[in-house]
N, CA, C and O atoms as a GROMACS GRO file, in nm:
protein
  568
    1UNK      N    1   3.189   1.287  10.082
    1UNK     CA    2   3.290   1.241  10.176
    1UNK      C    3   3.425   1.297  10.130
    1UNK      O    4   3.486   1.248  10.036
    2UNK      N    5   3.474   1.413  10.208
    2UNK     CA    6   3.641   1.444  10.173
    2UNK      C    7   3.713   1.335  10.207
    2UNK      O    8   3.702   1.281  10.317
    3UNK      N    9   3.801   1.290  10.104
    3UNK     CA   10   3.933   1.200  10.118
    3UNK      C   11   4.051   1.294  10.068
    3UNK      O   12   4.154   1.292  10.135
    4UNK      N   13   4.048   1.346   9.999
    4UNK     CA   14   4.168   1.457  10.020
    4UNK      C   15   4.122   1.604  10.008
    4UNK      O   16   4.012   1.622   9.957
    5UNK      N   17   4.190   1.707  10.048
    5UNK     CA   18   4.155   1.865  10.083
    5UNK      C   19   4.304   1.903  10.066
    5UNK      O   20   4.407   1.839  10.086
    6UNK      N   21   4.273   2.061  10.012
    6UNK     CA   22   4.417   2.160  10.051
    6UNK      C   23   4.406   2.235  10.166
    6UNK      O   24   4.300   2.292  10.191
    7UNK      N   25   4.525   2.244  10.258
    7UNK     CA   26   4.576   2.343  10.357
    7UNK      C   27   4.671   2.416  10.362
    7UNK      O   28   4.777   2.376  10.412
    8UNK      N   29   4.658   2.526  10.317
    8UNK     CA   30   4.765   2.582  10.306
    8UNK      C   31   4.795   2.570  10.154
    8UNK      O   32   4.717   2.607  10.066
    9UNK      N   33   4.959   2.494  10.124
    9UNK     CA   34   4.968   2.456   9.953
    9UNK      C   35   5.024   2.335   9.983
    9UNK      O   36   5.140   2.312   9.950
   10UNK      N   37   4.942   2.237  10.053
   10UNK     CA   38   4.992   2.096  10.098
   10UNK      C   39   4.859   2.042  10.064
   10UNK      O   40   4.762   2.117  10.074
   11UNK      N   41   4.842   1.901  10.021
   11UNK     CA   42   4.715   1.837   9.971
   11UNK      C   43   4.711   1.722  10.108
   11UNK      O   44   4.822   1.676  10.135
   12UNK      N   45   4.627   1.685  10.172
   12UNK     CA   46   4.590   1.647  10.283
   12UNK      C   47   4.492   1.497  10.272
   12UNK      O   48   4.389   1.491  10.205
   13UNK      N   49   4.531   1.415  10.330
   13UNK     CA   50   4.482   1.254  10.303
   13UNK      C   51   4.406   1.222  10.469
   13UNK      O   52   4.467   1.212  10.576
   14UNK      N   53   4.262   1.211  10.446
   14UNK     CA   54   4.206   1.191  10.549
   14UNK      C   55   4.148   1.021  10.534
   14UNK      O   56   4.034   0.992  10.498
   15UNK      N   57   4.247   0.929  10.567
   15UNK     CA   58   4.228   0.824  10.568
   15UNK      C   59   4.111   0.714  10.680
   15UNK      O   60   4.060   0.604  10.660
   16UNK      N   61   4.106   0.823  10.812
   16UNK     CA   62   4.031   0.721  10.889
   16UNK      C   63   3.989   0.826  10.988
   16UNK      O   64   4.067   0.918  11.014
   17UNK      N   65   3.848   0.817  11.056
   17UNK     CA   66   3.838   0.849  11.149
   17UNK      C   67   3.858   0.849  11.296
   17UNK      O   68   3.842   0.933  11.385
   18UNK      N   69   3.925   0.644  11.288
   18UNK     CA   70   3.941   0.650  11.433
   18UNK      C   71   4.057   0.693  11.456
   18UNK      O   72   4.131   0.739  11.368
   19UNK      N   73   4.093   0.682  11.602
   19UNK     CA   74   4.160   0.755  11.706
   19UNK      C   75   4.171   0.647  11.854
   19UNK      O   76   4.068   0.624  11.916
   20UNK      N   77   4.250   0.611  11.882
   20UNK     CA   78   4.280   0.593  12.010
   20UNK      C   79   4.266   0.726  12.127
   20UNK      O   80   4.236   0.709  12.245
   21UNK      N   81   4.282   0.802  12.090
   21UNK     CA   82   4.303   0.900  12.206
   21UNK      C   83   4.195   0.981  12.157
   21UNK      O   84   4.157   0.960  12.042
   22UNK      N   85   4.132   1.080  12.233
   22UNK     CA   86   4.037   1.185  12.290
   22UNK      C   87   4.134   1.354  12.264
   22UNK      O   88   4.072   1.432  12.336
   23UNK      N   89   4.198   1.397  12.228
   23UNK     CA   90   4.229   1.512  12.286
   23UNK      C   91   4.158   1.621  12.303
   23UNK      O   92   4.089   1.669  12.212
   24UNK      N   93   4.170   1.689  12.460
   24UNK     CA   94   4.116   1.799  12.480
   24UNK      C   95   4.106   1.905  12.366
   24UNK      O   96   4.025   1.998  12.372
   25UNK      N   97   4.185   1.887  12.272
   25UNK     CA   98   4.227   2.028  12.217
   25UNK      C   99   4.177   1.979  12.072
   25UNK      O  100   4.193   2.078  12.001
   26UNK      N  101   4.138   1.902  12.013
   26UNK     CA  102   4.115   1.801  11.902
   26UNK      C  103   4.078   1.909  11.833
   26UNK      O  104   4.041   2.000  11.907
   27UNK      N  105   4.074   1.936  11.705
   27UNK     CA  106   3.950   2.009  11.583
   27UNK      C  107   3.868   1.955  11.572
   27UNK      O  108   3.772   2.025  11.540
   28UNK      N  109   3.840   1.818  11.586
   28UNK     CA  110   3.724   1.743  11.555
   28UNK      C  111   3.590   1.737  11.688
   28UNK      O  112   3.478   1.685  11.683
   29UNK      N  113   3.663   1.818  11.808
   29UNK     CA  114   3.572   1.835  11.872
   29UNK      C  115   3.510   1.967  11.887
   29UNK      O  116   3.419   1.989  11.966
   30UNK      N  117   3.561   2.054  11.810
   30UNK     CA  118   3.467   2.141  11.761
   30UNK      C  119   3.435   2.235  11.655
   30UNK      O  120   3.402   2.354  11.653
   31UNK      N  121   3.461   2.115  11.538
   31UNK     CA  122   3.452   2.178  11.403
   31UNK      C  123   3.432   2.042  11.327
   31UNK      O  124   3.489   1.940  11.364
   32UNK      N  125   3.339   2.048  11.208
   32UNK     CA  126   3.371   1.952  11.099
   32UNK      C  127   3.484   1.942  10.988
   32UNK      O  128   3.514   1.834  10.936
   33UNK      N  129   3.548   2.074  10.952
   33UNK     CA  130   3.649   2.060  10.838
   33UNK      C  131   3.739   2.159  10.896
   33UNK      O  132   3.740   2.209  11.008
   34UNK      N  133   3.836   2.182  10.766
   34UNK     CA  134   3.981   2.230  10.835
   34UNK      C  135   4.048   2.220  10.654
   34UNK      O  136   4.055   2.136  10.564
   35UNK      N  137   4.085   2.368  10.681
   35UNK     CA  138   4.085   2.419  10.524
   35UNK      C  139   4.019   2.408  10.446
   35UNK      O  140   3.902   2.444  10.462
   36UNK      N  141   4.057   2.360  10.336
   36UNK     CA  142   3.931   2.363  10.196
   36UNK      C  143   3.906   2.233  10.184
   36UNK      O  144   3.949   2.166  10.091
   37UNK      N  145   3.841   2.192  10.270
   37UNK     CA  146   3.731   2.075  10.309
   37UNK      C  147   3.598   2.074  10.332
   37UNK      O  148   3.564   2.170  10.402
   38UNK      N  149   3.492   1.985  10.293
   38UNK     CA  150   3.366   1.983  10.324
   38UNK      C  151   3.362   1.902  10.456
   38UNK      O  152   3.480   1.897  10.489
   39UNK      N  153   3.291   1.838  10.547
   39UNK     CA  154   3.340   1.792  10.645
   39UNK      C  155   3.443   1.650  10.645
   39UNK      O  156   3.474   1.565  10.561
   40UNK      N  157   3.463   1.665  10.729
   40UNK     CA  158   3.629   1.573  10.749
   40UNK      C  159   3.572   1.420  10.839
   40UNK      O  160   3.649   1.328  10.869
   41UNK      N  161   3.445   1.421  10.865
   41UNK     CA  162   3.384   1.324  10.901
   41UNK      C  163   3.352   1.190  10.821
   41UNK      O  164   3.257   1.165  10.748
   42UNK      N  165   3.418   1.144  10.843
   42UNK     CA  166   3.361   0.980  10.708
   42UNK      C  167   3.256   0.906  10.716
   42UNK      O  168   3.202   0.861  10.817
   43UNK      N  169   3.221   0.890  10.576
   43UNK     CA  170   3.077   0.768  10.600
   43UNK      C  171   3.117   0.625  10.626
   43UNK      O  172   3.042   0.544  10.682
   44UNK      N  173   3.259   0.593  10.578
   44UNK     CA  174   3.318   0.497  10.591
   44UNK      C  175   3.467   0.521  10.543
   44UNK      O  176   3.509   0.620  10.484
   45UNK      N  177   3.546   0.394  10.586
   45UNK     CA  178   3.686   0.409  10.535
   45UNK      C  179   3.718   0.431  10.395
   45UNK      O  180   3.684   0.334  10.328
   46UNK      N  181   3.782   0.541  10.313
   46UNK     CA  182   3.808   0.524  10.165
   46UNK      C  183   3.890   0.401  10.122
   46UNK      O  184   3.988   0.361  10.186
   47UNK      N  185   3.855   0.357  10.035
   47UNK     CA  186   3.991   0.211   9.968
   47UNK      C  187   4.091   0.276   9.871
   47UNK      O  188   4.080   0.377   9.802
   48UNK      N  189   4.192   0.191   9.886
   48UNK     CA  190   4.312   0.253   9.789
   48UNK      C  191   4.272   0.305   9.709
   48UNK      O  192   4.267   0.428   9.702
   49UNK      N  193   4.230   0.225   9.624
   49UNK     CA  194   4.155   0.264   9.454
   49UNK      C  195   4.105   0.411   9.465
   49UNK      O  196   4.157   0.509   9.412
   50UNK      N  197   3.995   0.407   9.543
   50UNK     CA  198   3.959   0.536   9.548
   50UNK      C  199   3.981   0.648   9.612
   50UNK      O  200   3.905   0.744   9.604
   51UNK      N  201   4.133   0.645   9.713
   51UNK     CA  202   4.230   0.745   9.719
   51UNK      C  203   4.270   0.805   9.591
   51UNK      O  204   4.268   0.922   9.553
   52UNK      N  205   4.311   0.688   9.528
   52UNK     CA  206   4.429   0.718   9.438
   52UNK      C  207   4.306   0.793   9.297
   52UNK      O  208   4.336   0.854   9.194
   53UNK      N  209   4.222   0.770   9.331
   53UNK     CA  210   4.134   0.814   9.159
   53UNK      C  211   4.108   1.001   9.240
   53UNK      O  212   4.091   1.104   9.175
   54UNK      N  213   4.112   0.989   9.382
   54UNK     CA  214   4.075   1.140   9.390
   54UNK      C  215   4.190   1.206   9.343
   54UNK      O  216   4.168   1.323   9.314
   55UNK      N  217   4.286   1.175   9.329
   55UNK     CA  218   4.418   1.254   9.300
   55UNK      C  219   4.408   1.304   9.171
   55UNK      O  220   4.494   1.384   9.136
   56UNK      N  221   4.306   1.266   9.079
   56UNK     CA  222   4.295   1.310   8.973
   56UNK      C  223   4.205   1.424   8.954
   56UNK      O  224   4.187   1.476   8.844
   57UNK      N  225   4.137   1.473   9.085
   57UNK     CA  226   4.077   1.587   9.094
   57UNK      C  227   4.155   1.699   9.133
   57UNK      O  228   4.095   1.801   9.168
   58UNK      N  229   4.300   1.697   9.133
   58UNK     CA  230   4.347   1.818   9.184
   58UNK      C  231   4.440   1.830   9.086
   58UNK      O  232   4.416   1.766   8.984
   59UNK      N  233   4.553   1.905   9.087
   59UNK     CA  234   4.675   1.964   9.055
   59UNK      C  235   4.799   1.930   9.131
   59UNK      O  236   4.864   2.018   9.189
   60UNK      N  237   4.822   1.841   9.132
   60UNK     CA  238   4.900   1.751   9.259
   60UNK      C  239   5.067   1.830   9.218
   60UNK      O  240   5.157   1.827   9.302
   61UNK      N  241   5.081   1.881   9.111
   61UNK     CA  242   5.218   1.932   9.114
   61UNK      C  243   5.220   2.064   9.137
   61UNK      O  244   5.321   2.129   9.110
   62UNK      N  245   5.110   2.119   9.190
   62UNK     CA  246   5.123   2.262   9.234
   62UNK      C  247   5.109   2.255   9.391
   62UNK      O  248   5.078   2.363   9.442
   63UNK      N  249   5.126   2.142   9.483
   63UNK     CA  250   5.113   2.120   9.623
   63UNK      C  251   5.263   2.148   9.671
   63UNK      O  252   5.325   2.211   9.586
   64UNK      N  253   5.332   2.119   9.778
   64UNK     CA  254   5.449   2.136   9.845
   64UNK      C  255   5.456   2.008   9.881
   64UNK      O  256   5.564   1.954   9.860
   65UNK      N  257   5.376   1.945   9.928
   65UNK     CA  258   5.376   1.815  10.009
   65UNK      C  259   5.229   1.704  10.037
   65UNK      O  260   5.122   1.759  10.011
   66UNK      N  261   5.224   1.628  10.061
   66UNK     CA  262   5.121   1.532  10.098
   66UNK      C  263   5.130   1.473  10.234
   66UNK      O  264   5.209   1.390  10.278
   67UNK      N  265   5.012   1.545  10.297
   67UNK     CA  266   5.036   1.547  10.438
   67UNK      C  267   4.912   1.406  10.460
   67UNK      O  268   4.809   1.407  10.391
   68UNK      N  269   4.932   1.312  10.541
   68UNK     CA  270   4.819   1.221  10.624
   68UNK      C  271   4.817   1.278  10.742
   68UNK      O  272   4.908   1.279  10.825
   69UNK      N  273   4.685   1.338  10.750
   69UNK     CA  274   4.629   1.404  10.833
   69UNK      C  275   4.497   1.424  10.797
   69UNK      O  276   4.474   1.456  10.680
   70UNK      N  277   4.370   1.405  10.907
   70UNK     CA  278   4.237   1.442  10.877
   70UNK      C  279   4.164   1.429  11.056
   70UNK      O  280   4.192   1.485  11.162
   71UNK      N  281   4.089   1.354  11.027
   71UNK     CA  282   3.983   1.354  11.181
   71UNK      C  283   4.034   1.206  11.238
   71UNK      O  284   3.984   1.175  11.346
   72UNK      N  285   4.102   1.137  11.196
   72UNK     CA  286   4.156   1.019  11.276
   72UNK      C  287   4.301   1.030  11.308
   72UNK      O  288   4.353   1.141  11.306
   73UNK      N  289   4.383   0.907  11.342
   73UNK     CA  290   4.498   0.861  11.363
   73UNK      C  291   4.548   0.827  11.224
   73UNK      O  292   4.519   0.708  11.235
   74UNK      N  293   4.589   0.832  11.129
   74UNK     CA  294   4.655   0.787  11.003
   74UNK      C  295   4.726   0.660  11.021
   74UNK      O  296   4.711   0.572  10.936
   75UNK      N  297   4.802   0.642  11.122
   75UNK     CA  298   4.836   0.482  11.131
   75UNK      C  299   4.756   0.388  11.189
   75UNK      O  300   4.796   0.275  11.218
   76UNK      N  301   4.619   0.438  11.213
   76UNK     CA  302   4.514   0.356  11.233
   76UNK      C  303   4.499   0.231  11.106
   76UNK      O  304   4.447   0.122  11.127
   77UNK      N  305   4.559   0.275  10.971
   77UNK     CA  306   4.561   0.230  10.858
   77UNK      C  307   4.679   0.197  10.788
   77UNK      O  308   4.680   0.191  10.666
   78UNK      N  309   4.794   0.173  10.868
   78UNK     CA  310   4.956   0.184  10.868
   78UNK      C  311   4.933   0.107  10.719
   78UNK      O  312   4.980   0.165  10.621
   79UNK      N  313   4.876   0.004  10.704
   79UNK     CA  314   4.902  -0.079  10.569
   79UNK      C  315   4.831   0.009  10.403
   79UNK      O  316   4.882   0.005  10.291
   80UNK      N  317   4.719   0.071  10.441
   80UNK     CA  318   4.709   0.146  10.326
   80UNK      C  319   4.785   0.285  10.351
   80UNK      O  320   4.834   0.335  10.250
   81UNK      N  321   4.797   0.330  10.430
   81UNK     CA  322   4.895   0.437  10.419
   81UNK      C  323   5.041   0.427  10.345
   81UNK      O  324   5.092   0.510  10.269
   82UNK      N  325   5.083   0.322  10.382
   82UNK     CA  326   5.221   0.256  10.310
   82UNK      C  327   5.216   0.244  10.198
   82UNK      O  328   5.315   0.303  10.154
   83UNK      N  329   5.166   0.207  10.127
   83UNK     CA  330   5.102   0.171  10.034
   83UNK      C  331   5.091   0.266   9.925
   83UNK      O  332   5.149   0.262   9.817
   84UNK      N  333   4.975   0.387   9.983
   84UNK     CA  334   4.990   0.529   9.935
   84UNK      C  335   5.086   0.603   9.930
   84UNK      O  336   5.106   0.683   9.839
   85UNK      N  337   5.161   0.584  10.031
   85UNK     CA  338   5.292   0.730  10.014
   85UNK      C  339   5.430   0.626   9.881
   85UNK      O  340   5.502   0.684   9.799
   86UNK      N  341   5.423   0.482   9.902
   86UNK     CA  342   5.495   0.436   9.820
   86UNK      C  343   5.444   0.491   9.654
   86UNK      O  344   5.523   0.499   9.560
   87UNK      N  345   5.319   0.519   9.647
   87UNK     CA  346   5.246   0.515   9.518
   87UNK      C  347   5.262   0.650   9.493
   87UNK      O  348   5.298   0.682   9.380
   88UNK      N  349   5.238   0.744   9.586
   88UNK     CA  350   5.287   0.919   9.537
   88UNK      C  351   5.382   0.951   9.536
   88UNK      O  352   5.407   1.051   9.469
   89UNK      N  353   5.511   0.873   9.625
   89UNK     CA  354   5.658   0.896   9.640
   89UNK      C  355   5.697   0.866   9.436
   89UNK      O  356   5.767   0.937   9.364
   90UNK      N  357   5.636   0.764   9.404
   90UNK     CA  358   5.713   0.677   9.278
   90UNK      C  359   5.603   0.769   9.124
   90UNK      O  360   5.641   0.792   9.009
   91UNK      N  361   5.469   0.798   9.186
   91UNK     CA  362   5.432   0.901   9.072
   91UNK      C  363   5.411   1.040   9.089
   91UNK      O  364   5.344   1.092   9.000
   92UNK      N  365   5.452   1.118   9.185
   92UNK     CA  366   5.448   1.305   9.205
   92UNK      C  367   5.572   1.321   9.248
   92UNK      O  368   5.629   1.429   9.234
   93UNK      N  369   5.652   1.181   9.326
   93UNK     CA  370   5.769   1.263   9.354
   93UNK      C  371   5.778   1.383   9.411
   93UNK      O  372   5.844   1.480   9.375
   94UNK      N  373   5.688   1.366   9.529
   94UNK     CA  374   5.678   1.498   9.611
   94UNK      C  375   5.700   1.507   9.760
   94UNK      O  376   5.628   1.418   9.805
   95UNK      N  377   5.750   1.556   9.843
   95UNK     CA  378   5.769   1.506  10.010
   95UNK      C  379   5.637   1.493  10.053
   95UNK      O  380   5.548   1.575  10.030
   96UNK      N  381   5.621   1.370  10.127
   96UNK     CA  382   5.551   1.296  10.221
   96UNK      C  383   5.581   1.336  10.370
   96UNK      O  384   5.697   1.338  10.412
   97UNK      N  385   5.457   1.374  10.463
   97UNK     CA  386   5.495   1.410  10.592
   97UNK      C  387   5.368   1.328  10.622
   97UNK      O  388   5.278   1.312  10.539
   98UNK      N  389   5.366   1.266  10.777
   98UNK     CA  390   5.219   1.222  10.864
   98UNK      C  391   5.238   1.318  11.003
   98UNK      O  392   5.342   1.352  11.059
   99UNK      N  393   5.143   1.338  11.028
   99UNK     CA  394   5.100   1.439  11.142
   99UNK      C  395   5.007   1.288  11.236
   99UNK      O  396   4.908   1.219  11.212
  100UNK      N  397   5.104   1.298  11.338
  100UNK     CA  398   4.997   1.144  11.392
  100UNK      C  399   5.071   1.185  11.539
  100UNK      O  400   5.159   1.268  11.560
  101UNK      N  401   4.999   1.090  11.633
  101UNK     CA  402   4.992   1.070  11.788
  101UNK      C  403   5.113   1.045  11.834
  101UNK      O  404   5.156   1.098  11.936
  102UNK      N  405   5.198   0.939  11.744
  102UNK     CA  406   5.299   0.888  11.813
  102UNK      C  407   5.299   0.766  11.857
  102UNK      O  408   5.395   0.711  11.912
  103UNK      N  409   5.170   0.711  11.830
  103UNK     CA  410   5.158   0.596  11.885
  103UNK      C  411   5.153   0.442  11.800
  103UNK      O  412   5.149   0.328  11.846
  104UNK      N  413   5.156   0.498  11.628
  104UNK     CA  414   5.122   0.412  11.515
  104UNK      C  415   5.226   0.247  11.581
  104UNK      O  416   5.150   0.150  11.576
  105UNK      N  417   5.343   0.215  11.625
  105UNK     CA  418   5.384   0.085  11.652
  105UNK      C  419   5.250   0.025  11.742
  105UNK      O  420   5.168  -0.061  11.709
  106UNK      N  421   5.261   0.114  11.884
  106UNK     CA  422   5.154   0.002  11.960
  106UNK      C  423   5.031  -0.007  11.900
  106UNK      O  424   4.969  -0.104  11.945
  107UNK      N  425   4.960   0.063  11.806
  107UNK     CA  426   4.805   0.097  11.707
  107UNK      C  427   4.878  -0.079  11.631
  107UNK      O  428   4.800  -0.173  11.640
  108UNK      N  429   4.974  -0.100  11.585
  108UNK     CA  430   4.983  -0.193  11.457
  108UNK      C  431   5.086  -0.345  11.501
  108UNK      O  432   5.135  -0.444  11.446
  109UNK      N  433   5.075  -0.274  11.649
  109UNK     CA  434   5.153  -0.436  11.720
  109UNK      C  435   5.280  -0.481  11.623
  109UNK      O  436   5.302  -0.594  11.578
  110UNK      N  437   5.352  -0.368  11.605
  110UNK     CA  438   5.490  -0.406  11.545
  110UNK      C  439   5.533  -0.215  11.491
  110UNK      O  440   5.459  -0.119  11.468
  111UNK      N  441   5.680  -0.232  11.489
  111UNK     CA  442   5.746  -0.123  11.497
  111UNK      C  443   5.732  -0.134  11.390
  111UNK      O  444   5.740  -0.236  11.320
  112UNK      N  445   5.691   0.047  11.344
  112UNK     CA  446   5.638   0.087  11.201
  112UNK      C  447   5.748   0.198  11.127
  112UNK      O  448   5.743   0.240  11.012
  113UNK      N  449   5.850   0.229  11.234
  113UNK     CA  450   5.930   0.305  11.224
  113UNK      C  451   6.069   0.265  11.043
  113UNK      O  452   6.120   0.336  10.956
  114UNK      N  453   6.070   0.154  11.069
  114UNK     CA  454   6.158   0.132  10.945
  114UNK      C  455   6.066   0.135  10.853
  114UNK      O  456   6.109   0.194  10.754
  115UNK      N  457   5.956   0.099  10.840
  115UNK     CA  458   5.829   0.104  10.674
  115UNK      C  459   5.817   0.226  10.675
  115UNK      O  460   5.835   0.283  10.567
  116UNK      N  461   5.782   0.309  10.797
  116UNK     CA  462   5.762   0.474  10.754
  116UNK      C  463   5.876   0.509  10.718
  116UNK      O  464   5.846   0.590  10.631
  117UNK      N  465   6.024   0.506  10.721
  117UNK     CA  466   6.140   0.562  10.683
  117UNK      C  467   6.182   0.549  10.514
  117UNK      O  468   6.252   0.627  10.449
  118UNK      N  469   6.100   0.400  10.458
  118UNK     CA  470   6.160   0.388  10.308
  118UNK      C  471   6.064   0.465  10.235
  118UNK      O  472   6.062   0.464  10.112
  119UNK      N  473   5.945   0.562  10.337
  119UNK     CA  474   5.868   0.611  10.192
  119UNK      C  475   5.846   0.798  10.278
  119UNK      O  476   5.857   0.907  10.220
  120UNK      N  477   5.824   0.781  10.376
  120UNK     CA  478   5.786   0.939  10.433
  120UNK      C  479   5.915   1.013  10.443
  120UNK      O  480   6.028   0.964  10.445
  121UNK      N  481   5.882   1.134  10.449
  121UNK     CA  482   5.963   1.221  10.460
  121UNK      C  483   5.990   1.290  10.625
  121UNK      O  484   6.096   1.270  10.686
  122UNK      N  485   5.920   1.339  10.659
  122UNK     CA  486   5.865   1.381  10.815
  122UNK      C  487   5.760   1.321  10.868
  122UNK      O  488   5.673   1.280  10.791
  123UNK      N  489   5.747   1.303  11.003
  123UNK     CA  490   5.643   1.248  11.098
  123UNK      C  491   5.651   1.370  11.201
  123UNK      O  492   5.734   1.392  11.290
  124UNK      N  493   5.561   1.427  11.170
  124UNK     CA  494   5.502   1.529  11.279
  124UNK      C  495   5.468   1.466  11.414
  124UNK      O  496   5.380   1.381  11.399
  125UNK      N  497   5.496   1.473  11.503
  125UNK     CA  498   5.449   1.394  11.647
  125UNK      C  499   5.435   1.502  11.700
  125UNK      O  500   5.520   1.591  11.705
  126UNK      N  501   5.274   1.507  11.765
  126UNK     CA  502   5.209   1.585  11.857
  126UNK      C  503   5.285   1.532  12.019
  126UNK      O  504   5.247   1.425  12.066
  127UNK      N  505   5.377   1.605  12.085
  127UNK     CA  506   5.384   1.577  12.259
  127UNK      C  507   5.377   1.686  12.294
  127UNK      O  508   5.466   1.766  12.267
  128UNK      N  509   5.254   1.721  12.373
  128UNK     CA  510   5.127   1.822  12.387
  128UNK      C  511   5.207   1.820  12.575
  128UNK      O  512   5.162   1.900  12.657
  129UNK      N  513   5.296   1.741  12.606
  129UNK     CA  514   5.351   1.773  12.751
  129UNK      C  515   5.437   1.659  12.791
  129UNK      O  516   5.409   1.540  12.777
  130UNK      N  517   5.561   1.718  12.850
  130UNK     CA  518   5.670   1.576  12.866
  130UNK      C  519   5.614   1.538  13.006
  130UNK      O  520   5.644   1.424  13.040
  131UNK      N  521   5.560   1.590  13.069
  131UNK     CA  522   5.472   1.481  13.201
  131UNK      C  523   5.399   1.380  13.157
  131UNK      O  524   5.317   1.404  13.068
  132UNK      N  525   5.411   1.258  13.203
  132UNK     CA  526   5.348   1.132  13.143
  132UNK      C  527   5.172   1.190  13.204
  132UNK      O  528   5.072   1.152  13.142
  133UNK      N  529   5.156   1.297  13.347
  133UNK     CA  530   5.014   1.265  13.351
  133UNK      C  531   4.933   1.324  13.310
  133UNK      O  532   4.812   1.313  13.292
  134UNK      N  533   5.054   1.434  13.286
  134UNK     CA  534   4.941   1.598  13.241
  134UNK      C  535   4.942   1.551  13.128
  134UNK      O  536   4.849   1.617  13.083
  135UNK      N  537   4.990   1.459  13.006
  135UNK     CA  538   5.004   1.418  12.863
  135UNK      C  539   4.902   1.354  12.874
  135UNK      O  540   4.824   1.387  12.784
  136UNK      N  541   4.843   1.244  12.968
  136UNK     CA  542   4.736   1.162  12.968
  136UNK      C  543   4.618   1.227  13.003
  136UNK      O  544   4.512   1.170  12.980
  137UNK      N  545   4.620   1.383  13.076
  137UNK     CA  546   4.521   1.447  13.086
  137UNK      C  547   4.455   1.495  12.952
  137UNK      O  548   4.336   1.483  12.924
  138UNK      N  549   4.554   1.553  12.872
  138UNK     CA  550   4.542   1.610  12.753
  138UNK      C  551   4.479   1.530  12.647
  138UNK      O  552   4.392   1.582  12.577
  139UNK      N  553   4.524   1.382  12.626
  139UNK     CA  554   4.534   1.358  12.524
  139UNK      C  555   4.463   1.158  12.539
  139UNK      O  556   4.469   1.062  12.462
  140UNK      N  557   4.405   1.180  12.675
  140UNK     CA  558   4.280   1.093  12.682
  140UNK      C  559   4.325   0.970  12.577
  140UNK      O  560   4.264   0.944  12.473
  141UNK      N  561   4.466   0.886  12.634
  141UNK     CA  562   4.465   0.770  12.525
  141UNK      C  563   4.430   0.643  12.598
  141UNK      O  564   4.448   0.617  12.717
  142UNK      N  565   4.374   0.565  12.498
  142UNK     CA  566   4.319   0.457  12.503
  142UNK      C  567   4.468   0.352  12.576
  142UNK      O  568   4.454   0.232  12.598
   0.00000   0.00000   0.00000
């Protein structure tokens, strides 16, 4: 089970598989991995603990950044994600980015925007089209 992979020279946290949304354009609909990953598919959710013990399989100070990103939504898990970037922010001291939907407040029924600000660095937000229908064509959300 990959829980973390390199892309590029960024180390990559695949916390969850689900997803609210479908997108047409997904990697996960037609590929299992994505960079130097074995598949990106989970047998189950990883637990903190054993996030944090994979970090000891890499070289974490030769990365650029620590991206949450894999085959799910990353704020599907807003509370261990927090959690994690507080724990790599305070031991690698390295920029934190999430690559997510955009949707992590309504996913966690409360605005997530100030907890992501005291520990991430960037939030990548996919808007795949400023039409609300052609966006809902695309990106099939729940």
């Amino acid at each position: 089970m990959t829980i973390l992979y390199k892309v590029h020279n960024n180390l990559y946290v695949n916390l969850t598989n689900k997803c609210p949304c479908s997108c047409t354009f997904c990697l996960r609909q037609t590929m299992d991995h994505v960079g130097e990953s074995d598949s990106l598919w989970l047998t189950r959710e990883p637990e903190y603990d054993e996030i944090i013990a994979d970090f000891a399989n890499f070289d974490v100070a030769s990365f650029d950044e620590l991206v949450f990103c894999g085959f799910g939504e990353p704020t599907e898990r807003i509370d261990v994600l927090l959690k994690l970037a507080r724990y790599f922010k305070e031991t690698y001291h390295k920029p934190i980015r999430i690559n997510t939907n955009g949707q992590g407040s309504l996913i966690a029924g409360r605005d997530i925007s100030g907890e992501l600000a005291e520990c991430v660095d960037v939030v990548s937000i996919s808007l795949n089209d400023p039409n609300p229908v052609k966006y809902q064509q695309l990106v099939r959300s729940k």
